[in-house]
mmCIF file with all atom_site columns, C-alpha atoms in Angstrom:
data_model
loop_
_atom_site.group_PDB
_atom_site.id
_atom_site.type_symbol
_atom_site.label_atom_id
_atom_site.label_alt_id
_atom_site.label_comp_id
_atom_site.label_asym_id
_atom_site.label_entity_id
_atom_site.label_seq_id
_atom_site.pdbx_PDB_ins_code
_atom_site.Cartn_x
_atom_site.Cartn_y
_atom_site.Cartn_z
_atom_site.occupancy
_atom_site.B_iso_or_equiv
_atom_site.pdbx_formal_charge
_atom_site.auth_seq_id
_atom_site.auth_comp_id
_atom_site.auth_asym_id
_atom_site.auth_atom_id
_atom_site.pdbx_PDB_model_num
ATOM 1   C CA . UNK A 1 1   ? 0.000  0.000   0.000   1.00 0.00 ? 103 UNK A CA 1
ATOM 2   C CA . UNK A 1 2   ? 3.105  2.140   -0.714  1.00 0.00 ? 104 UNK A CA 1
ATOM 3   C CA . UNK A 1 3   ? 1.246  4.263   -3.494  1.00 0.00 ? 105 UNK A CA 1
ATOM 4   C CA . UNK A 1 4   ? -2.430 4.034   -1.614  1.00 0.00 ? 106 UNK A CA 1
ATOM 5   C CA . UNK A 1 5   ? -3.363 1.091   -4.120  1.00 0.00 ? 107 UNK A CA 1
ATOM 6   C CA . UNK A 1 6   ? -4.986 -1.935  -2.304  1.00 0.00 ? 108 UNK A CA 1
ATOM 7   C CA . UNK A 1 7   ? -3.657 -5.554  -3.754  1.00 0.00 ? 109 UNK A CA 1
ATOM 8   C CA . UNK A 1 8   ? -6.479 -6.202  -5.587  1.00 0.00 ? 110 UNK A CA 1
ATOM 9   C CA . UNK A 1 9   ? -6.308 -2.902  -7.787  1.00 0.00 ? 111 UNK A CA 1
ATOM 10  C CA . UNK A 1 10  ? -2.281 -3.232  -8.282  1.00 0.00 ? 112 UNK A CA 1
ATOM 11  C CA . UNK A 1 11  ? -2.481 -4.969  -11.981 1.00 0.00 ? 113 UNK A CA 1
ATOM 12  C CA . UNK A 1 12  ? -4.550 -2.163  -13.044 1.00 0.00 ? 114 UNK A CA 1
ATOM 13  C CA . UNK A 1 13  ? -2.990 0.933   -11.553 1.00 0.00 ? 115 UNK A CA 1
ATOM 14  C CA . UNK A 1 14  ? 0.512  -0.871  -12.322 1.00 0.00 ? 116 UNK A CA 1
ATOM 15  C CA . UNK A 1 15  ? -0.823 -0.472  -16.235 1.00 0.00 ? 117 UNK A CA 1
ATOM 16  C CA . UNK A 1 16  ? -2.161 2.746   -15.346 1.00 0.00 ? 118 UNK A CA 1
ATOM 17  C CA . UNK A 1 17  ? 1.063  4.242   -14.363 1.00 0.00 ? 119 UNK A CA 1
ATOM 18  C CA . UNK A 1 18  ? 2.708  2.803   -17.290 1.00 0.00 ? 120 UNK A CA 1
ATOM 19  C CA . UNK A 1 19  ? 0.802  4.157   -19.899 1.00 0.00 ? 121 UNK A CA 1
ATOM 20  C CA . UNK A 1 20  ? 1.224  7.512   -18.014 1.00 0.00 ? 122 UNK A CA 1
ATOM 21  C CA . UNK A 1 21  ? 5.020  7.058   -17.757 1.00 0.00 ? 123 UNK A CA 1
ATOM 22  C CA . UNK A 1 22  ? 5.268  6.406   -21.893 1.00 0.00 ? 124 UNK A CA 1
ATOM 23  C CA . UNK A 1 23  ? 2.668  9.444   -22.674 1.00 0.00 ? 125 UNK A CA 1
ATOM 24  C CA . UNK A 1 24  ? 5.220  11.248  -20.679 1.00 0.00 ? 126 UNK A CA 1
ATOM 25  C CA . UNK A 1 25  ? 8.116  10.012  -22.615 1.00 0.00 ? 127 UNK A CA 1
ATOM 26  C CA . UNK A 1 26  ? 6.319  10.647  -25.962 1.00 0.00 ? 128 UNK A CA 1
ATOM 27  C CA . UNK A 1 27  ? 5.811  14.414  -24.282 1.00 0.00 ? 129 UNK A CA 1
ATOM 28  C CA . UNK A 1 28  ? 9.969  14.248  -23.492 1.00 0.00 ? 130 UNK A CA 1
ATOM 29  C CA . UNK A 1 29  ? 10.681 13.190  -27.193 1.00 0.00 ? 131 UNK A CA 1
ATOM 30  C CA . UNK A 1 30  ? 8.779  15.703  -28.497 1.00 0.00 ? 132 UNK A CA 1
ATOM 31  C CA . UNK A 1 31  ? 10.415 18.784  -26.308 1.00 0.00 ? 133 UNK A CA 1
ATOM 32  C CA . UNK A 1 32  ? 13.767 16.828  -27.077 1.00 0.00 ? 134 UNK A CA 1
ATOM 33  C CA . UNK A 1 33  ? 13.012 17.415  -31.432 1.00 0.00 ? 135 UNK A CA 1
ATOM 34  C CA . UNK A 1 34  ? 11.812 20.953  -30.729 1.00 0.00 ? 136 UNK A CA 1
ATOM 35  C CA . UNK A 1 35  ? 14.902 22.033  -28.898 1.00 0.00 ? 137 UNK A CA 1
ATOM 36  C CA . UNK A 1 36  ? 17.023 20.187  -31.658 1.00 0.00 ? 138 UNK A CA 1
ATOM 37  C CA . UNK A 1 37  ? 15.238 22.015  -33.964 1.00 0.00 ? 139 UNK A CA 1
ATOM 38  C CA . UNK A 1 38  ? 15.471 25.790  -32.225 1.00 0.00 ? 140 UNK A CA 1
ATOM 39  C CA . UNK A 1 39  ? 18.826 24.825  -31.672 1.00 0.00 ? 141 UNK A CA 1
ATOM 40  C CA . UNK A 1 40  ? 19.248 24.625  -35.511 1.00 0.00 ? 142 UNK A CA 1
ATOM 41  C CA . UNK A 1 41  ? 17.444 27.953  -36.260 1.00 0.00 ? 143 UNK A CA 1
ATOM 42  C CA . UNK A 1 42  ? 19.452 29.914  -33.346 1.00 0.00 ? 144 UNK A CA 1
ATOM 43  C CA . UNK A 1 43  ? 22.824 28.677  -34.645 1.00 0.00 ? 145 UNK A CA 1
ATOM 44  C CA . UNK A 1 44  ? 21.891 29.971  -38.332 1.00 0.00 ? 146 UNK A CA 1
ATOM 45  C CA . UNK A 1 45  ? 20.154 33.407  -37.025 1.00 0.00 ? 147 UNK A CA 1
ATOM 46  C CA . UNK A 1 46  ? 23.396 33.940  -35.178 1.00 0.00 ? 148 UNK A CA 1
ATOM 47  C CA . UNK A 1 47  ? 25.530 33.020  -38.164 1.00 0.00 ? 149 UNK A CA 1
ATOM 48  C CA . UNK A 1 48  ? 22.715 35.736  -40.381 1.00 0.00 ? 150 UNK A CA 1
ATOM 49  C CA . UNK A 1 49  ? 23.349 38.849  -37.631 1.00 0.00 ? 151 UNK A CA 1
ATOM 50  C CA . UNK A 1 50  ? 27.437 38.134  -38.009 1.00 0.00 ? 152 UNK A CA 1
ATOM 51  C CA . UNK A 1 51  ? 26.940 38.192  -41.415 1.00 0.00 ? 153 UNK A CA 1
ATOM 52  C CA . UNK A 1 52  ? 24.324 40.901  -42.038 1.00 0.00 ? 154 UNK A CA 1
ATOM 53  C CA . UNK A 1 53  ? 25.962 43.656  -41.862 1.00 0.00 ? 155 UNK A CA 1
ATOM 54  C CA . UNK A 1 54  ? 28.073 42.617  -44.924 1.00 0.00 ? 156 UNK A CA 1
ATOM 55  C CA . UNK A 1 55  ? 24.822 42.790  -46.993 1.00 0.00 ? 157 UNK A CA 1
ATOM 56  C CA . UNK A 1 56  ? 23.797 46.379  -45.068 1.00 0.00 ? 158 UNK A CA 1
ATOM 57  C CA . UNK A 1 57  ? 27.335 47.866  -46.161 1.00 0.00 ? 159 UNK A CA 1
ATOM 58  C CA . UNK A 1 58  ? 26.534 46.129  -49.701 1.00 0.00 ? 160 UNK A CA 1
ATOM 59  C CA . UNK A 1 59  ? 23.100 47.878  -50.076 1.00 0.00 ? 161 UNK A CA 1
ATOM 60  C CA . UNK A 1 60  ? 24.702 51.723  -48.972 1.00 0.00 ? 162 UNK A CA 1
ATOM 61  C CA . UNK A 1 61  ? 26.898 51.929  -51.531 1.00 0.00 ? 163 UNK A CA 1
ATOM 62  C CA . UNK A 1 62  ? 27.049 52.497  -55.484 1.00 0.00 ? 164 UNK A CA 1
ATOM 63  C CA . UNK A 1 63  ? 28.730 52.029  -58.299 1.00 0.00 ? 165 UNK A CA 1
ATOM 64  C CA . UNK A 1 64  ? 32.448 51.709  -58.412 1.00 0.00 ? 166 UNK A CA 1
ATOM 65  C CA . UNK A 1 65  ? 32.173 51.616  -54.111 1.00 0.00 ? 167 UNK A CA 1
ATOM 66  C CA . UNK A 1 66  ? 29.807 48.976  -54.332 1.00 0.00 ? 168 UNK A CA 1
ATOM 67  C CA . UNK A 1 67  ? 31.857 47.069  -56.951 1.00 0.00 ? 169 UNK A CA 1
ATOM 68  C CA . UNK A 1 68  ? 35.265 47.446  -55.051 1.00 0.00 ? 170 UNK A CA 1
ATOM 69  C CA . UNK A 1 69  ? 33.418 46.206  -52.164 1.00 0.00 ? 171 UNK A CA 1
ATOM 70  C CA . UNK A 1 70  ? 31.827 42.828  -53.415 1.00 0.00 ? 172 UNK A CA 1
ATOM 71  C CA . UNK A 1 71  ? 34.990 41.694  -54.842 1.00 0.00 ? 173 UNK A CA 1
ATOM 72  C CA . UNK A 1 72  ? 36.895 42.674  -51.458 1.00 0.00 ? 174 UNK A CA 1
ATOM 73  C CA . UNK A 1 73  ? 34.353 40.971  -49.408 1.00 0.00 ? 175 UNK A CA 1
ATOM 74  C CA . UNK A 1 74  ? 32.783 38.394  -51.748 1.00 0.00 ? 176 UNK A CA 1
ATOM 75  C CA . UNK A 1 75  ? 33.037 35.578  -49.390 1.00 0.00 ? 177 UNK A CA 1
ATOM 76  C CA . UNK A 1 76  ? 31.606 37.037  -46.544 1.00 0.00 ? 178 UNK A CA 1
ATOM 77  C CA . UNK A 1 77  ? 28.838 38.133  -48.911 1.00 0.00 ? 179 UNK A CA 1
ATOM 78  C CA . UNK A 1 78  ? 28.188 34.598  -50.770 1.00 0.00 ? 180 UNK A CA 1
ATOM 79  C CA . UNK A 1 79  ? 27.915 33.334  -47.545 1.00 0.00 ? 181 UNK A CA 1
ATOM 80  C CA . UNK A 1 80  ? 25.562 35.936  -46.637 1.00 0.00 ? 182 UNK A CA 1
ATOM 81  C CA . UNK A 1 81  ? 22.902 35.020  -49.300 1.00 0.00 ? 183 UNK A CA 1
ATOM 82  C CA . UNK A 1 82  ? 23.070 31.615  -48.637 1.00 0.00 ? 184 UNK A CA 1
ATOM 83  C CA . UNK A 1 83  ? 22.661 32.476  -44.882 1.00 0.00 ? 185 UNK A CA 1
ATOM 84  C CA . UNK A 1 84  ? 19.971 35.041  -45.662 1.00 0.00 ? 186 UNK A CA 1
ATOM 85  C CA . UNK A 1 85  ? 18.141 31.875  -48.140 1.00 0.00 ? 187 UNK A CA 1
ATOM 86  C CA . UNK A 1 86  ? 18.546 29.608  -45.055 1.00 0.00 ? 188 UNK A CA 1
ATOM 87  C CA . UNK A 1 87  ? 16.201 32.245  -42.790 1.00 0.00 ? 189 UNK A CA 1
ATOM 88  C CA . UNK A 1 88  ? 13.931 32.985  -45.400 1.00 0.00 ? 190 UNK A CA 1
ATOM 89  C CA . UNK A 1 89  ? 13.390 28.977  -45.778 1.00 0.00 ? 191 UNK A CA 1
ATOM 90  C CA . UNK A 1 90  ? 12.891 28.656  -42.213 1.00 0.00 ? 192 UNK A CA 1
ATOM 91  C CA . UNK A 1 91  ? 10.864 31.847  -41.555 1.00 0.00 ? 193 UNK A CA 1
ATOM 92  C CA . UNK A 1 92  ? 8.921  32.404  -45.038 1.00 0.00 ? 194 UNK A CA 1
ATOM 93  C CA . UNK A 1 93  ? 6.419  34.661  -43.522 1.00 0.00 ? 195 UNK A CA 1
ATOM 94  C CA . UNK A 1 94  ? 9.269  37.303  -43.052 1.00 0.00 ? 196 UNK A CA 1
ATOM 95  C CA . UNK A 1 95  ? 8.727  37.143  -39.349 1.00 0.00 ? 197 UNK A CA 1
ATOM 96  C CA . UNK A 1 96  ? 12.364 36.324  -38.136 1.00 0.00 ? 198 UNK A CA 1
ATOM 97  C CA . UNK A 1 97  ? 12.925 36.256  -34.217 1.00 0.00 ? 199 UNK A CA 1
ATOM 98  C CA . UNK A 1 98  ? 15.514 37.464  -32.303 1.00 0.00 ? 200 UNK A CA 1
ATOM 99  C CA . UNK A 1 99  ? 18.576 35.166  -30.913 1.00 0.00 ? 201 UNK A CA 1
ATOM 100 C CA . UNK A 1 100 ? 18.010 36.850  -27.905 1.00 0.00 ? 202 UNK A CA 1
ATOM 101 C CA . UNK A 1 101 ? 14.213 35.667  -27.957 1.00 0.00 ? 203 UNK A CA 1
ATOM 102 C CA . UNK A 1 102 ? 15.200 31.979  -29.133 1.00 0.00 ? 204 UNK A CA 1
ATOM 103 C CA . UNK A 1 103 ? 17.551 31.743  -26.871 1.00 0.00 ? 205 UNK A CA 1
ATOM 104 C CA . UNK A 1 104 ? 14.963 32.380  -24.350 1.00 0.00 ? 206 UNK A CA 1
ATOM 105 C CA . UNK A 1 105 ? 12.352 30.171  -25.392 1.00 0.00 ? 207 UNK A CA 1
ATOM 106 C CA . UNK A 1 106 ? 15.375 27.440  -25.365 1.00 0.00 ? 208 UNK A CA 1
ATOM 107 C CA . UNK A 1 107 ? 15.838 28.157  -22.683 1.00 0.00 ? 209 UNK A CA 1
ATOM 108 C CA . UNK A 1 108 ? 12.292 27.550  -21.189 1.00 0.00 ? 210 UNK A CA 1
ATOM 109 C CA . UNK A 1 109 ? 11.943 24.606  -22.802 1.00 0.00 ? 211 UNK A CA 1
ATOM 110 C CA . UNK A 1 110 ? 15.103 22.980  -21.549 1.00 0.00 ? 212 UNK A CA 1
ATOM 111 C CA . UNK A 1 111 ? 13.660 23.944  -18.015 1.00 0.00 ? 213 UNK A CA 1
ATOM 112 C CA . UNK A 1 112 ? 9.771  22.517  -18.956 1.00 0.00 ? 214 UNK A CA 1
ATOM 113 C CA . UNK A 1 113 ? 11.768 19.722  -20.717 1.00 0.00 ? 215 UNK A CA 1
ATOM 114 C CA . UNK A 1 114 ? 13.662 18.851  -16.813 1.00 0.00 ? 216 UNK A CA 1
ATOM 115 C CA . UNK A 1 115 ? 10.453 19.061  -15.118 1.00 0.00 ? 217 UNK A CA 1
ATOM 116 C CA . UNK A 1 116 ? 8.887  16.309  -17.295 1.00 0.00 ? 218 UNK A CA 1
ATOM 117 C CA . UNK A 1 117 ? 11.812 14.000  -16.978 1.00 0.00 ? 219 UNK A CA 1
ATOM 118 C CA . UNK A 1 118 ? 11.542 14.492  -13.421 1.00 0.00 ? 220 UNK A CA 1
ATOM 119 C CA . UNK A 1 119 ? 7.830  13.616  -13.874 1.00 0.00 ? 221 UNK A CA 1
ATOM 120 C CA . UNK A 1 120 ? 8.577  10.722  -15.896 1.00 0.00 ? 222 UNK A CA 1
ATOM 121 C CA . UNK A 1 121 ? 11.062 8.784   -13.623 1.00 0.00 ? 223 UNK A CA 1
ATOM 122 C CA . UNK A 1 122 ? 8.552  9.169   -11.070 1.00 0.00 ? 224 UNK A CA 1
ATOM 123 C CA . UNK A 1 123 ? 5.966  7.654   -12.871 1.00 0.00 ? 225 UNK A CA 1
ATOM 124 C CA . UNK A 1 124 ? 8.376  5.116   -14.412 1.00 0.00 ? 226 UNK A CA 1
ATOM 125 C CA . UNK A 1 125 ? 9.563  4.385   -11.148 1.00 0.00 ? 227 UNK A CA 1
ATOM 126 C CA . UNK A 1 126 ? 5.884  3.639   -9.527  1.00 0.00 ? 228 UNK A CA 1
ATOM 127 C CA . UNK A 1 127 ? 4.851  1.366   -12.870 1.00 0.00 ? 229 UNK A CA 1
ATOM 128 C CA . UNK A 1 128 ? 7.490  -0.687  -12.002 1.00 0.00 ? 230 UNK A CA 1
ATOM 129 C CA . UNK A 1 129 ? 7.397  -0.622  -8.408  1.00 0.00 ? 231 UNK A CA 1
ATOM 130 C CA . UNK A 1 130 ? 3.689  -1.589  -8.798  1.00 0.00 ? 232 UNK A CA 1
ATOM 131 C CA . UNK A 1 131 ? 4.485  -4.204  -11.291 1.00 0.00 ? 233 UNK A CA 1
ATOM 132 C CA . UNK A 1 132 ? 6.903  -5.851  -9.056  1.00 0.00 ? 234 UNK A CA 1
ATOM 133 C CA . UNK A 1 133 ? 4.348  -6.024  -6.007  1.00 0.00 ? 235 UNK A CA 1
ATOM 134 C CA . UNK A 1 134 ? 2.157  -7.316  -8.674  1.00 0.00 ? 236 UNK A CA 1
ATOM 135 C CA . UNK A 1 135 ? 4.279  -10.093 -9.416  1.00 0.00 ? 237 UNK A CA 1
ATOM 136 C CA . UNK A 1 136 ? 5.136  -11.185 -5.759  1.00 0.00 ? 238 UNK A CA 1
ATOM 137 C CA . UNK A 1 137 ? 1.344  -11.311 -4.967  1.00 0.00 ? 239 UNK A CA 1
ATOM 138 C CA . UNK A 1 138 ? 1.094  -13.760 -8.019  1.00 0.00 ? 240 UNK A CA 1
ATOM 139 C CA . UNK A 1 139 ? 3.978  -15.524 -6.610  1.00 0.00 ? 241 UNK A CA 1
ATOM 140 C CA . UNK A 1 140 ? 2.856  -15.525 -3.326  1.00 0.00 ? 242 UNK A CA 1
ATOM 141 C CA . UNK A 1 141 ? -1.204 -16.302 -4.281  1.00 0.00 ? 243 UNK A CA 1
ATOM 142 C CA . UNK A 1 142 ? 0.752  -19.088 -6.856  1.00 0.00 ? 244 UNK A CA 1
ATOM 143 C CA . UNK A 1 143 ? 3.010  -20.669 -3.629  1.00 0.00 ? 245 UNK A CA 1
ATOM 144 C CA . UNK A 1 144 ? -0.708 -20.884 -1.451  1.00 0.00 ? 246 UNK A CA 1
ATOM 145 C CA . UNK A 1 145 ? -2.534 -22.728 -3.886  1.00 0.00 ? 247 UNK A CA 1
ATOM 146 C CA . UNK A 1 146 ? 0.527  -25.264 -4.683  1.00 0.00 ? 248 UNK A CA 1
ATOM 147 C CA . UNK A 1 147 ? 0.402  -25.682 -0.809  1.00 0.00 ? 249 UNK A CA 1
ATOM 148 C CA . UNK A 1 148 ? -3.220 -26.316 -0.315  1.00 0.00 ? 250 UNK A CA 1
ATOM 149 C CA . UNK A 1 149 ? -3.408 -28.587 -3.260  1.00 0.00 ? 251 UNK A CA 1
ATOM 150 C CA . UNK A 1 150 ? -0.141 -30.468 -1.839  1.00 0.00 ? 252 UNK A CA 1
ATOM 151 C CA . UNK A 1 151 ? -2.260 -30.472 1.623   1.00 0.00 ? 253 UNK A CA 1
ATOM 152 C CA . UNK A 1 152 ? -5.329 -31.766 -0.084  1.00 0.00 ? 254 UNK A CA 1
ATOM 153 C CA . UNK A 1 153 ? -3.537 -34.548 -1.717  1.00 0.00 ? 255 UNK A CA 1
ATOM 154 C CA . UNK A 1 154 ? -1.883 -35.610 1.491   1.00 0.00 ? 256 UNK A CA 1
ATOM 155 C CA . UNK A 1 155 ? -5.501 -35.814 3.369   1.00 0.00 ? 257 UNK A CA 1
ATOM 156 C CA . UNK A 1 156 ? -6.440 -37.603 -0.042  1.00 0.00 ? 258 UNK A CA 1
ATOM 157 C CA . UNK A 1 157 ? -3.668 -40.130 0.031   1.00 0.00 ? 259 UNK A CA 1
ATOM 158 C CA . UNK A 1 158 ? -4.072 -40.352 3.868   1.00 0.00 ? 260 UNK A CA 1
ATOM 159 C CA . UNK A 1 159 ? -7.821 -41.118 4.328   1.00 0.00 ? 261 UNK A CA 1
ATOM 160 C CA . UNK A 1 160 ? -7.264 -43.412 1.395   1.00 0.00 ? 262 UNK A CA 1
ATOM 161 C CA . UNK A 1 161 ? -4.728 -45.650 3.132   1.00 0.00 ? 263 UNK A CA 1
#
């Protein structure tokens, strides 16, 4: 009666908690992708603001300027369009967030994300705690009857002889 559940309702709270522990850990993988996934999308938004302002300087100037200045920073600016086509693939509505405001909701999640696991080895825990007790009453319940049929055979055999 560890976890309030009386002997005959172990079986079914034992499958109870189970089913709770793995929606849990479906819950887990899920946070686990979406911070992968942020993760992804902060590293390239960081990589876009270091490489922004090569595209900014690009756009202010003219001419001969502007010419001097892509072939002296071509690199930096190839790998700004590609960087720039990365965000625009990820955000095609135009709305891009801020690293500081990914970072945060990283951040959040990786602190939901702890909860949960905390949640889940609880759970996890219990299922197999009850399914343990479960399987020493069967054990027990299975060692009584072996005993009283072994006791029934002995009066059996006895008032026979």
């Amino acid at each position: 009666a560890e976890y309030g559940v009386e002997p005959d309702q172990i079986k079914q709270a034992a499958i109870s908690e189970y089913a709770h522990s793995r929606g849990l850990l479906s819950e887990l993988n899920n946070m686990k992708t979406e911070i992968e996934d942020l993760q992804v999308k902060l590293k390239v938004l960081r990589k876009y603001r270091k490489l922004k302002v090569y595209g900014e300087e690009l756009k202010a100037l003219s001419g001969s300027a502007a010419k001097k200045y892509r072939k002296e920073y071509s690199a930096e600016l190839t790998e700004y369009g590609q960087i720039r086509t990365k965000v625009l693939e990820l955000y095609p509505s135009g709305h891009i967030p801020t690293v500081e405001s990914l970072d945060k909701k990283i951040n959040a999640l990786i602190q939901e994300r702890s909860l949960k696991d905390q949640q889940f080895r609880e759970a996890d825990k219990r299922a197999r705690d009850l399914a343990d007790a479960q399987r020493t009453i069967e054990e027990f319940l299975r060692q009584e009857r072996n005993e009283q049929q072994q006791e029934r055979k002995r009066k059996k055999n006895g008032d026979l002889e």
